[in-house]
Short mmCIF file of C-alpha atoms in Angstrom, two decimals:
data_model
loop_
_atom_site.label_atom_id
_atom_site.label_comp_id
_atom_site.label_asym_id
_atom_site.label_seq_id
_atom_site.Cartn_x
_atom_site.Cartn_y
_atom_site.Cartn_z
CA UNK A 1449 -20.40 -1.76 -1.53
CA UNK A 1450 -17.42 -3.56 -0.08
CA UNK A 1451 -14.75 -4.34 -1.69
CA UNK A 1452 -12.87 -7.19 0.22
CA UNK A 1453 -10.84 -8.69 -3.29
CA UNK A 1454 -9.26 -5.48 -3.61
CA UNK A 1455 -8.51 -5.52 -0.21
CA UNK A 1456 -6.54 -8.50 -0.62
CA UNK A 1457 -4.81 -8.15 -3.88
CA UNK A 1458 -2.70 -5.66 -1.97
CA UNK A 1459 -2.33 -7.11 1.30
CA UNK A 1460 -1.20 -10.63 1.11
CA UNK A 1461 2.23 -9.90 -0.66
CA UNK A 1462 3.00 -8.48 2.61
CA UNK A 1463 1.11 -11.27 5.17
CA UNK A 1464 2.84 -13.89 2.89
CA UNK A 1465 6.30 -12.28 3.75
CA UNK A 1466 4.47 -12.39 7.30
CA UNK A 1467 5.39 -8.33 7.34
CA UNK A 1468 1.22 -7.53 8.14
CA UNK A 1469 -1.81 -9.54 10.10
CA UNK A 1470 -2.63 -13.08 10.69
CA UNK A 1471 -0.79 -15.92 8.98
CA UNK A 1472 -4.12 -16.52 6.28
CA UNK A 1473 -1.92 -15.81 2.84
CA UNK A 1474 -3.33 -18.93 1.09
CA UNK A 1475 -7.23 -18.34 1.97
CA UNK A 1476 -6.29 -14.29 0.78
CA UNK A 1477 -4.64 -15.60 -2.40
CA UNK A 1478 -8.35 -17.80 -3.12
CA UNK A 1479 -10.33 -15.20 -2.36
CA UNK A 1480 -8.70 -13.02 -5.15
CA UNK A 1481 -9.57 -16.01 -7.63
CA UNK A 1482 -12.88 -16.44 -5.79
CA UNK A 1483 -12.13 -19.97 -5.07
CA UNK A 1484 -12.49 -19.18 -0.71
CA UNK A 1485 -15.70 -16.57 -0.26
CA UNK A 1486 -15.95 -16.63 3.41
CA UNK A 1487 -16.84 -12.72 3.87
CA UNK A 1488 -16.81 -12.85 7.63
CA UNK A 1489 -13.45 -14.80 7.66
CA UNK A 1490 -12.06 -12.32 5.55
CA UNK A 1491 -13.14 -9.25 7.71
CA UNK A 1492 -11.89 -10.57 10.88
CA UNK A 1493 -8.52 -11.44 8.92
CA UNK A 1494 -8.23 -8.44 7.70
CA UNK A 1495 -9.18 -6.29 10.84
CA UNK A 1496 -6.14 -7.53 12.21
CA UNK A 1497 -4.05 -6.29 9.82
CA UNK A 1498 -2.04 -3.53 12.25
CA UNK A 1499 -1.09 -1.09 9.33
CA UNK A 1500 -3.63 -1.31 7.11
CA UNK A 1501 -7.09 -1.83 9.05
CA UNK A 1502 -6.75 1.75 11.34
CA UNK A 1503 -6.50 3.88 8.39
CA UNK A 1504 -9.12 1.66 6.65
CA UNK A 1505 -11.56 2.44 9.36
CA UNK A 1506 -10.15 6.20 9.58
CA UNK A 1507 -10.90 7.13 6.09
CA UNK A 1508 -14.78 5.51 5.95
CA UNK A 1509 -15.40 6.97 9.24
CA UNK A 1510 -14.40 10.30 7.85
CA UNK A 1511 -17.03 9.66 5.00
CA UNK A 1512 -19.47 8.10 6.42
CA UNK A 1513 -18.60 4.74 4.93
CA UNK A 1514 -17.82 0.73 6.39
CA UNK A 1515 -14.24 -0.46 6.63
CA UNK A 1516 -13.79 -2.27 3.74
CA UNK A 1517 -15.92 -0.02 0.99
CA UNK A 1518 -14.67 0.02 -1.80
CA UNK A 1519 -14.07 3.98 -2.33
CA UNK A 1520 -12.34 3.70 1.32
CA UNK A 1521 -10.36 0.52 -0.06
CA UNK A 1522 -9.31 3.04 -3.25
CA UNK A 1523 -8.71 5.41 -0.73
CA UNK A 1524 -6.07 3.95 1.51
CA UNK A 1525 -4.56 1.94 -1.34
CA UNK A 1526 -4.70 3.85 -4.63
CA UNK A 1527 -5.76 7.63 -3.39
CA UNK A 1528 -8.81 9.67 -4.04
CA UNK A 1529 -11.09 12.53 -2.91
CA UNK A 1530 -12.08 10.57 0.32
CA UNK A 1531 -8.80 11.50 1.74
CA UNK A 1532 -9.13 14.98 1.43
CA UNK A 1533 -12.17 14.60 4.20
CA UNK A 1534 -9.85 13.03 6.61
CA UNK A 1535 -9.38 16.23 9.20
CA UNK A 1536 -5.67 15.72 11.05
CA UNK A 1537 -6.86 16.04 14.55
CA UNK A 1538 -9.03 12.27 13.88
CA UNK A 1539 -5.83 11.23 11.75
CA UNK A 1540 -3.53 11.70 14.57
CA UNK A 1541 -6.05 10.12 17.33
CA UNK A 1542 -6.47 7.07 15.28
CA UNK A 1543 -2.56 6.51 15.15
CA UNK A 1544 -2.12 7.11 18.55
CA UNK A 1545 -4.17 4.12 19.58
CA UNK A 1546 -2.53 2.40 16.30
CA UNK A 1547 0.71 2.75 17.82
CA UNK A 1548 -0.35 1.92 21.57
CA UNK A 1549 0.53 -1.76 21.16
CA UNK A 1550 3.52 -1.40 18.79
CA UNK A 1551 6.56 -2.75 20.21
CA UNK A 1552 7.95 0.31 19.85
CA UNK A 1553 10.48 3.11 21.48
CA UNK A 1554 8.18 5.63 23.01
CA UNK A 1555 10.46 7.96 21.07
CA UNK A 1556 10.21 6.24 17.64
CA UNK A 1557 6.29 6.75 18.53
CA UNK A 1558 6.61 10.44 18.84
CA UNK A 1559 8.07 10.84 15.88
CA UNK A 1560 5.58 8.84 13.82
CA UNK A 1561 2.92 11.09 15.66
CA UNK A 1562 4.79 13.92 14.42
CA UNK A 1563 4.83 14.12 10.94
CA UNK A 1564 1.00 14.00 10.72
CA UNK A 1565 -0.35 17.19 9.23
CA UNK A 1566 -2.36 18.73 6.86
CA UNK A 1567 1.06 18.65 4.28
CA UNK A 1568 0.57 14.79 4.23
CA UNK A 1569 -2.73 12.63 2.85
CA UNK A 1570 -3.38 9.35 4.66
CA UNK A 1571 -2.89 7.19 1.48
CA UNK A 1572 -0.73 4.11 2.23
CA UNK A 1573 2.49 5.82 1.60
CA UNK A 1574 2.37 8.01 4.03
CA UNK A 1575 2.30 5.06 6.44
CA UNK A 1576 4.93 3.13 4.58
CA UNK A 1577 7.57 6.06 4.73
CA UNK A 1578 6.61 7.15 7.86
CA UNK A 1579 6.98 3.57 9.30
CA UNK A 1580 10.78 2.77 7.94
CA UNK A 1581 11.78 5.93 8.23
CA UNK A 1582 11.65 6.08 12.27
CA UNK A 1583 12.42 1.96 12.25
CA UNK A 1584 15.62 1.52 9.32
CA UNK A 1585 18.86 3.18 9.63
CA UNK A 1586 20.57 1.72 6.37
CA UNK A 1587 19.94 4.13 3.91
CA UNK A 1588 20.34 1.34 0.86
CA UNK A 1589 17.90 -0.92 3.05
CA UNK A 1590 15.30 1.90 3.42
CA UNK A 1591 15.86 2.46 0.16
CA UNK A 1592 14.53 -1.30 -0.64
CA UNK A 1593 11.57 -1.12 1.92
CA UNK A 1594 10.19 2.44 0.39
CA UNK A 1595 10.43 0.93 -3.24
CA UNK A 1596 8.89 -2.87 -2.08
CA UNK A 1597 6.28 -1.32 0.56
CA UNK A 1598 4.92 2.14 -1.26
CA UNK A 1599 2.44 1.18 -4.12
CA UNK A 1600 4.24 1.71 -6.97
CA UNK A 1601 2.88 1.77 -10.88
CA UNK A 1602 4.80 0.75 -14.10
CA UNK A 1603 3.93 0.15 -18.01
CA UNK A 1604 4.02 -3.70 -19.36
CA UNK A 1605 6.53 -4.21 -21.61
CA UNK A 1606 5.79 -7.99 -21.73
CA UNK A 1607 3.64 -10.60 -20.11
CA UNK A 1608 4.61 -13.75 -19.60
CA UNK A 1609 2.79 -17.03 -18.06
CA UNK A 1610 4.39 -16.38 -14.28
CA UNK A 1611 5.75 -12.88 -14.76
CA UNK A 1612 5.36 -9.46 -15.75
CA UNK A 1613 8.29 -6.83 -17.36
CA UNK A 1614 7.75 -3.55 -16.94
CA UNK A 1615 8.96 0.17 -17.30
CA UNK A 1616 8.80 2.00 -13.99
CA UNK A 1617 10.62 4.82 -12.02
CA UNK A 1618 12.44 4.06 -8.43
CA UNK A 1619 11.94 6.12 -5.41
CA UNK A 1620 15.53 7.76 -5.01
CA UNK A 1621 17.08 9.50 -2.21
CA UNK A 1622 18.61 13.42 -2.95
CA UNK A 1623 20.24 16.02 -0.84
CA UNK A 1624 17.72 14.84 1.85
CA UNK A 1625 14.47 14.58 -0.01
CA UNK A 1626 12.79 11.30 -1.36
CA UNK A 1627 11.71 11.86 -5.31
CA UNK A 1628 11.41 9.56 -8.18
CA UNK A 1629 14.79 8.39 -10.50
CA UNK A 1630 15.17 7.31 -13.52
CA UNK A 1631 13.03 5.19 -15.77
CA UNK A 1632 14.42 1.05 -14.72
CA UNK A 1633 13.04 -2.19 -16.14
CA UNK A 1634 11.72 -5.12 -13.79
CA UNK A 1635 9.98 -8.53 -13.73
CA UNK A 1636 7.11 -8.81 -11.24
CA UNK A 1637 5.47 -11.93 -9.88
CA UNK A 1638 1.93 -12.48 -12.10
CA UNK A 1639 1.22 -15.59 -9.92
CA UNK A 1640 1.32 -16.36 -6.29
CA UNK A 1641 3.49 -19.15 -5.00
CA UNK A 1642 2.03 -22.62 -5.84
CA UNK A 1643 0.35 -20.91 -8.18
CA UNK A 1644 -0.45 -20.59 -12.20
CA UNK A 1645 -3.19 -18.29 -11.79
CA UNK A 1646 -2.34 -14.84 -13.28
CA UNK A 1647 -3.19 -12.12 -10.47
CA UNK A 1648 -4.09 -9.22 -13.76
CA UNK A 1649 -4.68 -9.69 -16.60
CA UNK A 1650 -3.09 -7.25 -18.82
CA UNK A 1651 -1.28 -6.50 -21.58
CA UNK A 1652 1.85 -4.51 -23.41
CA UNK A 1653 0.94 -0.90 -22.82
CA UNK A 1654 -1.34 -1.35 -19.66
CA UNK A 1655 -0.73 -0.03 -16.31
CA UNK A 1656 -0.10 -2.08 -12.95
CA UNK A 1657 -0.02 -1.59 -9.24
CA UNK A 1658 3.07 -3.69 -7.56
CA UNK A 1659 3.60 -4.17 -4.04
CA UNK A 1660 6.50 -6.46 -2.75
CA UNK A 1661 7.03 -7.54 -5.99
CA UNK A 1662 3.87 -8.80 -7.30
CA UNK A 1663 1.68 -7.48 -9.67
CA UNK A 1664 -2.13 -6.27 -7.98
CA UNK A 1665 -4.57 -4.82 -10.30
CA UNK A 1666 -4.12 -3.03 -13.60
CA UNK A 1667 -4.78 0.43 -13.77
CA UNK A 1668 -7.17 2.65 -14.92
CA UNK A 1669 -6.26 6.30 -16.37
CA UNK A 1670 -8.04 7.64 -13.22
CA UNK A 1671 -6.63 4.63 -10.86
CA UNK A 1672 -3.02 5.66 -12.72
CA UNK A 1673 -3.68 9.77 -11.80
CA UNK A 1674 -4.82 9.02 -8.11
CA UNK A 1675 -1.86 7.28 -7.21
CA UNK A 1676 0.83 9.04 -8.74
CA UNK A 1677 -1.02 12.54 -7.48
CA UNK A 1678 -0.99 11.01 -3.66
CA UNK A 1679 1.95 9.14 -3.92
CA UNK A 1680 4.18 11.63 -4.82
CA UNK A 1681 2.73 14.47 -2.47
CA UNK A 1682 3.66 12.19 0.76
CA UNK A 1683 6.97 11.85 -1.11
CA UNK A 1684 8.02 15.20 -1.91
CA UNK A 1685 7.15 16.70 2.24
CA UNK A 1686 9.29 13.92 3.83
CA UNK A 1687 12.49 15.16 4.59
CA UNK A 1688 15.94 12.64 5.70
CA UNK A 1689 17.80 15.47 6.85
#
């Protein structure tokens, strides 16, 4: 079964910022409240989403599975088994042809290309790092991009009408290696702009996804596992140096 609201819960923080696809942030932002339910819209939109759609299509292929299922969706966004079926020889063929129309340094290419390998799992961190690490040279701006772009979780504290406050842990750079700091507080966006819809509905003690600084789904114990598991195992093989 597809999945195409999950889909967008995740990916118009970053076509609103106009950082991914088409310019279609409003009709993504209705279809999460169901008020815009053109299906065939919505695929085309988000086929052209550069990042995202490739290892979309690479992790269903590898399972047998459409684009936009929903276990492929989970995949790519959250983590889960399906990437463990993704072999690196297809992995590294599908981001060669990702990267053949990135305006990109043939170099800066090569090095994308190279950090592919079984160490790594194709969950969307892998592409986030990977992406502003070869493409950033300010260390406090990559900084920024890894903890705005990688799906990151936290705990409500307190839900307001707009807003969310919650408890989560940075990414942090040390000696080299990218790992998780302290324990910081933060307010997320709970509506999109224009907006008085609530994106989750949670509350105190419940787990959320964030991405650029909105709140996406809330989390389920197994959701919560999947993406800390994948997360941090792209984290912990990247190297600065």
């Amino acid at each position: 079964m597809e999945d195409l609201e999950l889909v967008a819960r995740f990916c118009f923080a970053p076509n609103l910022k106009k950082y991914c696809g088409p310019e279609v942030s409003a009709k993504i932002v209705d279809s999460i409240f169901g008020d815009f339910q053109d299906s065939e819209f919505l695929r085309n939109a988000f086929s052209k989403f550069e990042g995202m759609f490739p290892y979309l299509n690479l992790i269903a292929s590898s399972n047998g599975k459409s684009a936009f299922d929903s276990e492929a969706v989970q995949a790519y966004w959250l983590g889960n088994s399906l990437l463990e079926n993704v072999k690196t020889k297809d992995w590294k063929e599908a981001a060669f042809k990702m990267l053949e129309n990135r305006d990109w340094p043939e170099e800066v290419k090569q090095k994308y290309l190279s950090q592919i390998s079984p160490n790594f799992n194709p969950q969307h961190s892998f592409h986030a790092i990977n992406t502003f690490l070869h493409t950033v040279k300010e260390p406090e701006v990559l900084l920024d991009r890894f903890n705005n772009c990688i799906i990151s979780w936290g705990r409500v504290l307190q839900v307001e009408k707009a807003e969310l406050t919650v408890v989560k842990k940075q990414i942090i750079l040390n000696a080299g290696k990218l790992e998780l700091g302290e324990f910081v507080v933060e307010r997320v966006k709970n509506t999109p702009p224009e907006s008085s819809k609530q994106l989750v509905d949670c509350e105190k003690g419940d787990f959320v996804a964030m991405h650029w600084g909105f709140a996406c789904k809330k989390l389920s114990q197994a959701e919560l596992e999947n993406l800390q598991h994948y997360t941090l195992k792209n984290l912990k093989e990247f190297s600065l140096l």
